[in-house]
mmCIF file of C-alpha atoms in Angstrom:
data_model
loop_
_atom_site.group_PDB
_atom_site.id
_atom_site.type_symbol
_atom_site.label_atom_id
_atom_site.label_comp_id
_atom_site.label_asym_id
_atom_site.label_seq_id
_atom_site.Cartn_x
_atom_site.Cartn_y
_atom_site.Cartn_z
ATOM 1 C CA MET A 1 -87.955 -9.489 70.956
ATOM 2 C CA SER A 2 -84.393 -9.355 72.232
ATOM 3 C CA GLU A 3 -84.869 -12.599 74.220
ATOM 4 C CA ARG A 4 -85.183 -14.806 71.160
ATOM 5 C CA LYS A 5 -81.493 -14.308 70.252
ATOM 6 C CA VAL A 6 -79.933 -14.961 73.650
ATOM 7 C CA LEU A 7 -78.695 -18.365 74.785
ATOM 8 C CA ASN A 8 -79.379 -18.064 78.516
ATOM 9 C CA LYS A 9 -82.772 -16.900 79.694
ATOM 10 C CA TYR A 10 -83.806 -15.561 83.090
ATOM 11 C CA TYR A 11 -85.471 -17.963 85.504
ATOM 12 C CA PRO A 12 -86.923 -16.431 88.683
ATOM 13 C CA PRO A 13 -85.997 -17.937 92.050
ATOM 14 C CA ASP A 14 -89.540 -19.274 92.582
ATOM 15 C CA PHE A 15 -89.544 -21.166 89.265
ATOM 16 C CA ASP A 16 -90.864 -24.751 89.542
ATOM 17 C CA PRO A 17 -90.618 -26.833 86.312
ATOM 18 C CA SER A 18 -92.970 -29.488 87.673
ATOM 19 C CA LYS A 19 -95.854 -26.996 87.490
ATOM 20 C CA ILE A 20 -95.438 -26.658 83.696
ATOM 21 C CA PRO A 21 -98.191 -28.704 81.984
ATOM 22 C CA ARG A 22 -96.887 -31.333 79.558
ATOM 23 C CA MET A 23 -98.138 -31.475 75.986
ATOM 24 C CA LYS A 24 -99.736 -34.715 74.806
ATOM 25 C CA LEU A 25 -97.884 -35.620 71.614
ATOM 26 C CA PRO A 26 -98.423 -38.696 69.433
ATOM 27 C CA LYS A 27 -96.089 -41.613 69.990
ATOM 28 C CA ASN A 28 -94.615 -41.667 66.445
ATOM 29 C CA ARG A 29 -94.556 -37.982 65.697
ATOM 30 C CA GLN A 30 -93.127 -36.718 62.386
ATOM 31 C CA TYR A 31 -90.616 -33.877 62.326
ATOM 32 C CA THR A 32 -89.793 -31.612 59.382
ATOM 33 C CA VAL A 33 -86.049 -31.650 58.648
ATOM 34 C CA ARG A 34 -83.763 -30.382 55.892
ATOM 35 C CA ILE A 35 -82.079 -33.317 54.150
ATOM 36 C CA MET A 36 -80.107 -34.096 50.988
ATOM 37 C CA ALA A 37 -80.822 -37.013 48.688
ATOM 38 C CA PRO A 38 -78.454 -39.808 49.800
ATOM 39 C CA PHE A 39 -78.197 -41.442 46.324
ATOM 40 C CA ASN A 40 -79.250 -40.977 42.700
ATOM 41 C CA MET A 41 -82.841 -42.046 42.076
ATOM 42 C CA LYS A 42 -85.543 -41.986 39.381
ATOM 43 C CA CYS A 43 -89.204 -41.199 40.019
ATOM 44 C CA LYS A 44 -91.560 -44.067 39.083
ATOM 45 C CA THR A 45 -94.493 -41.859 37.980
ATOM 46 C CA CYS A 46 -92.832 -39.140 35.815
ATOM 47 C CA GLY A 47 -89.337 -40.534 35.244
ATOM 48 C CA GLU A 48 -87.595 -37.484 36.760
ATOM 49 C CA TYR A 49 -83.965 -38.046 37.781
ATOM 50 C CA ILE A 50 -83.037 -36.845 41.284
ATOM 51 C CA TYR A 51 -79.298 -36.578 41.726
ATOM 52 C CA LYS A 52 -77.347 -37.222 44.921
ATOM 53 C CA GLY A 53 -77.026 -34.126 47.114
ATOM 54 C CA LYS A 54 -80.253 -32.380 46.085
ATOM 55 C CA LYS A 55 -81.851 -30.664 49.094
ATOM 56 C CA PHE A 56 -85.389 -31.371 50.295
ATOM 57 C CA ASN A 57 -87.685 -30.446 53.165
ATOM 58 C CA ALA A 58 -88.383 -33.980 54.392
ATOM 59 C CA ARG A 59 -90.570 -35.524 57.096
ATOM 60 C CA LYS A 60 -88.727 -37.777 59.536
ATOM 61 C CA GLU A 61 -90.185 -40.526 61.723
ATOM 62 C CA ASP A 62 -89.003 -43.576 63.653
ATOM 63 C CA ALA A 63 -89.437 -46.945 61.916
ATOM 64 C CA GLU A 64 -91.667 -48.990 64.231
ATOM 65 C CA ASN A 65 -90.341 -52.276 65.535
ATOM 66 C CA GLU A 66 -87.158 -51.966 63.459
ATOM 67 C CA ASP A 67 -83.631 -51.600 64.787
ATOM 68 C CA TYR A 68 -80.137 -53.004 64.289
ATOM 69 C CA LEU A 69 -78.158 -53.971 67.398
ATOM 70 C CA GLY A 70 -80.094 -51.393 69.395
ATOM 71 C CA ILE A 71 -79.539 -48.647 66.755
ATOM 72 C CA ARG A 72 -82.749 -46.868 65.851
ATOM 73 C CA ILE A 73 -83.829 -46.795 62.187
ATOM 74 C CA TYR A 74 -85.396 -43.629 60.723
ATOM 75 C CA ARG A 75 -87.694 -43.180 57.742
ATOM 76 C CA PHE A 76 -87.769 -40.068 55.502
ATOM 77 C CA TYR A 77 -90.477 -38.800 53.123
ATOM 78 C CA ILE A 78 -89.656 -36.403 50.251
ATOM 79 C CA LYS A 79 -91.570 -35.231 47.152
ATOM 80 C CA CYS A 80 -90.525 -35.403 43.497
ATOM 81 C CA THR A 81 -89.556 -31.986 42.132
ATOM 82 C CA ARG A 82 -91.652 -32.502 38.972
ATOM 83 C CA CYS A 83 -94.832 -34.425 39.824
ATOM 84 C CA LEU A 84 -94.834 -34.086 43.660
ATOM 85 C CA GLN A 85 -94.995 -37.864 44.072
ATOM 86 C CA GLU A 86 -94.050 -38.932 47.580
ATOM 87 C CA ILE A 87 -90.786 -40.923 47.853
ATOM 88 C CA SER A 88 -89.777 -42.741 51.032
ATOM 89 C CA PHE A 89 -86.456 -44.241 52.095
ATOM 90 C CA LYS A 90 -84.944 -45.325 55.429
ATOM 91 C CA THR A 91 -81.557 -45.715 57.046
ATOM 92 C CA ASP A 92 -79.559 -48.969 56.826
ATOM 93 C CA PRO A 93 -77.030 -49.044 59.718
ATOM 94 C CA GLN A 94 -75.989 -52.611 58.924
ATOM 95 C CA ASN A 95 -74.437 -51.512 55.583
ATOM 96 C CA THR A 96 -73.916 -47.844 56.592
ATOM 97 C CA ASP A 97 -76.196 -46.810 53.739
ATOM 98 C CA TYR A 98 -79.818 -45.899 52.884
ATOM 99 C CA GLU A 99 -82.523 -48.168 51.496
ATOM 100 C CA ILE A 100 -85.219 -47.031 49.045
ATOM 101 C CA GLU A 101 -88.819 -48.104 49.878
ATOM 102 C CA GLU A 102 -91.450 -46.525 47.635
ATOM 103 C CA GLY A 103 -91.975 -43.922 44.905
ATOM 104 C CA ALA A 104 -88.611 -44.222 43.126
ATOM 105 C CA THR A 105 -85.933 -46.644 42.001
ATOM 106 C CA ARG A 106 -82.285 -46.364 42.905
ATOM 107 C CA ASN A 107 -79.881 -45.871 40.009
ATOM 108 C CA PHE A 108 -77.099 -48.323 39.158
ATOM 109 C CA MET A 109 -74.232 -48.398 41.671
ATOM 110 C CA ALA A 110 -71.382 -50.679 40.630
ATOM 111 C CA LEU A 111 -69.530 -50.563 43.945
ATOM 112 C CA LYS A 112 -72.496 -51.661 46.010
ATOM 113 C CA LEU A 113 -73.348 -54.460 43.602
ATOM 114 C CA ALA A 114 -69.743 -55.702 43.628
ATOM 115 C CA GLN A 115 -69.689 -55.745 47.434
ATOM 116 C CA GLU A 116 -72.984 -57.643 47.539
ATOM 117 C CA GLN A 117 -71.720 -60.184 44.993
ATOM 118 C CA GLU A 118 -68.499 -60.711 46.973
ATOM 119 C CA LYS A 119 -70.487 -61.229 50.139
ATOM 120 C CA ARG A 120 -72.735 -63.780 48.443
ATOM 121 C CA GLU A 121 -69.725 -65.710 47.122
ATOM 122 C CA GLU A 122 -68.130 -65.825 50.590
ATOM 123 C CA ASP A 123 -71.370 -67.093 52.110
ATOM 124 C CA ALA A 124 -71.673 -69.779 49.413
ATOM 125 C CA GLU A 125 -68.086 -70.960 50.007
ATOM 126 C CA LYS A 126 -68.684 -71.193 53.747
ATOM 127 C CA GLU A 127 -71.862 -73.217 53.220
ATOM 128 C CA GLU A 128 -70.095 -75.539 50.770
ATOM 129 C CA GLU A 129 -67.205 -76.131 53.200
ATOM 130 C CA ALA A 130 -69.678 -76.882 55.968
ATOM 131 C CA THR A 131 -71.573 -79.438 53.875
ATOM 132 C CA ASN A 132 -68.693 -80.936 51.781
ATOM 133 C CA PRO A 133 -65.698 -82.233 53.830
ATOM 134 C CA MET A 134 -63.626 -82.946 50.679
ATOM 135 C CA LYS A 135 -63.875 -79.303 49.635
ATOM 136 C CA LEU A 136 -62.765 -78.261 53.106
ATOM 137 C CA LEU A 137 -59.754 -80.586 52.842
ATOM 138 C CA GLU A 138 -58.805 -79.181 49.424
ATOM 139 C CA ASN A 139 -58.991 -75.615 50.698
ATOM 140 C CA ARG A 140 -56.848 -76.464 53.727
ATOM 141 C CA THR A 141 -54.174 -78.215 51.617
ATOM 142 C CA GLN A 142 -54.108 -75.236 49.224
ATOM 143 C CA GLN A 143 -53.712 -72.804 52.121
ATOM 144 C CA SER A 144 -50.893 -74.879 53.648
ATOM 145 C CA LYS A 145 -49.133 -74.985 50.258
ATOM 146 C CA GLN A 146 -49.354 -71.210 49.934
ATOM 147 C CA GLU A 147 -47.997 -70.779 53.463
ATOM 148 C CA ILE A 148 -45.018 -73.048 52.692
ATOM 149 C CA GLU A 149 -44.225 -71.079 49.512
ATOM 150 C CA LEU A 150 -44.391 -67.817 51.442
ATOM 151 C CA MET A 151 -42.046 -69.163 54.137
ATOM 152 C CA GLU A 152 -39.554 -70.326 51.479
ATOM 153 C CA SER A 153 -39.570 -66.922 49.783
ATOM 154 C CA LEU A 154 -39.030 -65.235 53.161
ATOM 155 C CA GLU A 155 -36.070 -67.516 53.934
ATOM 156 C CA GLU A 156 -34.526 -66.722 50.541
ATOM 157 C CA LEU A 157 -34.879 -63.009 51.185
ATOM 158 C CA ARG A 158 -33.281 -63.360 54.612
ATOM 159 C CA ASP A 159 -30.323 -65.282 53.143
ATOM 160 C CA LEU A 160 -29.831 -62.599 50.501
ATOM 161 C CA ASN A 161 -29.860 -59.899 53.161
ATOM 162 C CA ARG A 162 -27.286 -61.790 55.213
ATOM 163 C CA ARG A 163 -24.989 -62.258 52.205
ATOM 164 C CA GLN A 164 -25.205 -58.762 50.790
ATOM 165 C CA GLY A 165 -24.554 -56.689 53.851
ATOM 166 C CA ASN A 166 -23.821 -57.176 57.506
ATOM 167 C CA VAL A 167 -24.070 -53.567 58.544
ATOM 168 C CA ASP A 168 -23.702 -52.788 62.226
ATOM 169 C CA PHE A 169 -25.660 -49.585 62.651
ATOM 170 C CA ASP A 170 -24.745 -49.265 66.335
ATOM 171 C CA SER A 171 -21.019 -49.176 65.568
ATOM 172 C CA MET A 172 -21.654 -46.659 62.786
ATOM 173 C CA LEU A 173 -23.533 -44.438 65.188
ATOM 174 C CA LEU A 174 -20.740 -44.741 67.737
ATOM 175 C CA LYS A 175 -18.159 -43.811 65.115
ATOM 176 C CA TYR A 176 -20.181 -40.830 64.097
ATOM 177 C CA ASN A 177 -19.010 -37.869 66.140
ATOM 178 C CA PRO A 178 -20.033 -34.375 65.033
ATOM 179 C CA ALA A 179 -17.134 -32.688 66.884
ATOM 180 C CA GLU A 180 -14.527 -34.795 65.058
ATOM 181 C CA LEU A 181 -16.241 -34.130 61.742
ATOM 182 C CA LYS A 182 -16.129 -30.396 62.367
ATOM 183 C CA GLU A 183 -12.404 -30.563 63.211
ATOM 184 C CA GLN A 184 -11.716 -32.632 60.090
ATOM 185 C CA ILE A 185 -13.576 -30.146 57.911
ATOM 186 C CA LYS A 186 -11.635 -27.287 59.539
ATOM 187 C CA ARG A 187 -8.299 -29.027 58.853
ATOM 188 C CA MET A 188 -9.228 -29.632 55.227
ATOM 189 C CA GLN A 189 -10.172 -25.978 54.791
ATOM 190 C CA GLU A 190 -6.869 -24.838 56.314
ATOM 191 C CA GLU A 191 -4.911 -27.179 54.013
ATOM 192 C CA GLU A 192 -6.763 -25.852 50.989
ATOM 193 C CA ASP A 193 -6.023 -22.262 52.059
ATOM 194 C CA GLU A 194 -2.305 -23.060 52.467
ATOM 195 C CA ASN A 195 -2.134 -24.742 49.044
ATOM 196 C CA THR A 196 -3.765 -21.748 47.388
ATOM 197 C CA ILE A 197 -1.362 -19.337 49.108
ATOM 198 C CA LYS A 198 1.657 -21.435 48.048
ATOM 199 C CA SER A 199 0.481 -21.578 44.459
ATOM 200 C CA LEU A 200 -0.059 -17.813 44.411
ATOM 201 C CA MET A 201 3.430 -17.187 45.873
ATOM 202 C CA GLY A 202 5.031 -19.463 43.252
ATOM 203 C CA ILE A 203 3.269 -17.585 40.437
ATOM 204 C CA LYS A 204 4.481 -14.261 41.897
ATOM 205 C CA ARG A 205 8.092 -15.506 42.071
ATOM 206 C CA LYS A 206 7.987 -16.635 38.439
ATOM 207 C CA ILE A 207 6.663 -13.242 37.393
ATOM 208 C CA ASP A 208 9.446 -11.457 39.341
ATOM 209 C CA GLU A 209 12.147 -13.697 37.775
ATOM 210 C CA ASN A 210 10.821 -13.002 34.280
ATOM 211 C CA GLU A 211 10.849 -9.272 34.980
ATOM 212 C CA ASP A 212 14.475 -9.454 36.218
ATOM 213 C CA GLU A 213 15.563 -11.357 33.087
ATOM 214 C CA GLU A 214 13.869 -8.784 30.867
ATOM 215 C CA LEU A 215 15.620 -5.944 32.713
ATOM 216 C CA ILE A 216 19.045 -7.664 32.340
ATOM 217 C CA GLU A 217 18.452 -8.226 28.612
ATOM 218 C CA SER A 218 17.410 -4.617 28.120
ATOM 219 C CA GLU A 219 20.548 -3.386 29.969
ATOM 220 C CA ASP A 220 22.763 -5.648 27.781
ATOM 221 C CA ASN A 221 21.126 -4.326 24.630
ATOM 222 C CA THR A 222 21.617 -0.726 25.715
ATOM 223 C CA ALA A 223 25.328 -1.374 26.496
ATOM 224 C CA LYS A 224 25.850 -3.048 23.123
ATOM 225 C CA SER A 225 24.167 -0.188 21.305
ATOM 226 C CA ILE A 226 26.383 2.368 23.134
ATOM 227 C CA ILE A 227 29.527 0.432 22.170
ATOM 228 C CA LYS A 228 28.439 0.283 18.525
ATOM 229 C CA ASN A 229 27.712 3.995 18.471
ATOM 230 C CA THR A 230 31.167 4.823 19.872
ATOM 231 C CA ILE A 231 32.887 2.546 17.321
ATOM 232 C CA THR A 232 30.972 4.050 14.403
ATOM 233 C CA SER A 233 31.658 7.615 15.634
ATOM 234 C CA THR A 234 35.422 6.935 15.737
ATOM 235 C CA ALA A 235 35.533 5.199 12.351
ATOM 236 C CA GLN A 236 33.474 7.808 10.480
ATOM 237 C CA PRO A 237 36.233 10.516 9.785
ATOM 238 C CA SER A 238 38.737 8.039 8.253
ATOM 239 C CA VAL A 239 35.997 6.564 6.098
ATOM 240 C CA LYS A 240 34.954 10.038 4.996
ATOM 241 C CA LYS A 241 38.554 10.892 3.909
ATOM 242 C CA LYS A 242 38.847 7.710 1.822
ATOM 243 C CA VAL A 243 35.496 8.333 0.204
ATOM 244 C CA SER A 244 36.477 11.939 -0.680
ATOM 245 C CA LYS A 245 39.706 10.743 -2.389
ATOM 246 C CA LEU A 246 37.872 8.075 -4.388
ATOM 247 C CA ASN A 247 35.252 10.548 -5.427
ATOM 248 C CA LEU A 248 37.889 12.915 -6.759
ATOM 249 C CA LEU A 249 39.453 10.162 -8.844
ATOM 250 C CA ASN A 250 36.125 9.030 -10.159
ATOM 251 C CA LEU A 251 35.115 12.552 -11.026
ATOM 252 C CA VAL A 252 38.264 13.041 -13.154
ATOM 253 C CA LYS A 253 37.589 9.816 -14.967
ATOM 254 C CA VAL A 254 33.982 10.622 -15.502
ATOM 255 C CA ASN A 255 34.858 14.031 -16.913
ATOM 256 C CA ASN A 256 37.252 12.448 -19.445
ATOM 257 C CA VAL A 257 34.656 9.994 -20.543
ATOM 258 C CA THR A 258 32.095 12.682 -20.891
ATOM 259 C CA SER A 259 34.482 14.841 -23.033
ATOM 260 C CA THR A 260 35.193 11.927 -25.413
ATOM 261 C CA ASN A 261 31.471 11.164 -25.639
ATOM 262 C CA LYS A 262 30.806 14.811 -26.456
ATOM 263 C CA THR A 263 33.459 14.833 -29.262
ATOM 264 C CA LYS A 264 31.932 11.618 -30.634
ATOM 265 C CA LYS A 265 28.478 13.136 -30.580
ATOM 266 C CA SER A 266 29.702 16.370 -32.293
ATOM 267 C CA GLY A 267 31.490 14.331 -34.980
ATOM 268 C CA ASN A 268 28.404 12.271 -35.616
ATOM 269 C CA SER A 269 26.270 15.343 -35.934
ATOM 270 C CA LEU A 270 28.666 16.952 -38.497
ATOM 271 C CA SER A 271 28.677 13.760 -40.534
ATOM 272 C CA LEU A 272 24.916 13.742 -40.586
ATOM 273 C CA ILE A 273 24.780 17.350 -41.747
ATOM 274 C CA GLY A 274 27.281 16.576 -44.534
ATOM 275 C CA ASN A 275 25.248 13.605 -45.619
ATOM 276 C CA TYR A 276 22.105 15.641 -45.680
ATOM 277 C CA SER A 277 23.773 18.427 -47.831
ATOM 278 C CA SER A 278 25.186 15.910 -50.373
ATOM 279 C CA SER A 279 21.786 14.318 -50.805
ATOM 280 C CA ASP A 280 20.285 17.709 -51.574
ATOM 281 C CA ASP A 281 22.946 18.495 -54.220
ATOM 282 C CA SER A 282 22.428 15.245 -56.003
ATOM 283 C CA ASN A 283 18.723 15.969 -56.279
#
């Protein structure tokens, strides 16, 4: 049982393959193969649709007396999945396709029909040119006219290219030097670094100058304030003496005024009392 899975089998040294009897097989023997439906088809008996790619256990045989440029043509037999009707089709190496024979009809295929129609039209044109010399002359004159138009358009494009740019790619490649580019980039970076450092130093100097000016102004203000304080301290005792003398004079005057006001008020009050008593007596 283990021998059926190995690839190489043991042959004894006295093995002679000529002694093996040959089996007598039929000339056109059919083989059972696993195949997929090569196109969409419809069964003629039950109308069942068989789609492309459906798998079948098919019988394969060689088509007798049929070949294309020495390529062998094979025929396949399958059965409908619904009514078990036998369907046969064969290979078509000329069109790299398959051809249905019996039991089913091939569904509509637009691409194949378009290719067949194009081929028929080409064959008809060739036959007409072969039989009608005037048609051949017309076709040749039309082709020559198209060629002339194409050449003119190409010449116009070439002239435009010459006018727009005469670029010498070889000289550009010679000018291109990666080492020089690296040095140029390095120089530019160094210049940028120097400019940034200079700008930063200028800003620092401005800040230092502003700080010095503020310090000088503050020192001037402090000196002025000290001078003012000294002047005011020296002038304060004389001012205090004058103010004390003026206050004494004012106080004397104020006292006199207050005494006269008091006498006026006392006189007014006595007059009011006298008026009040006379009014009572009259009543």
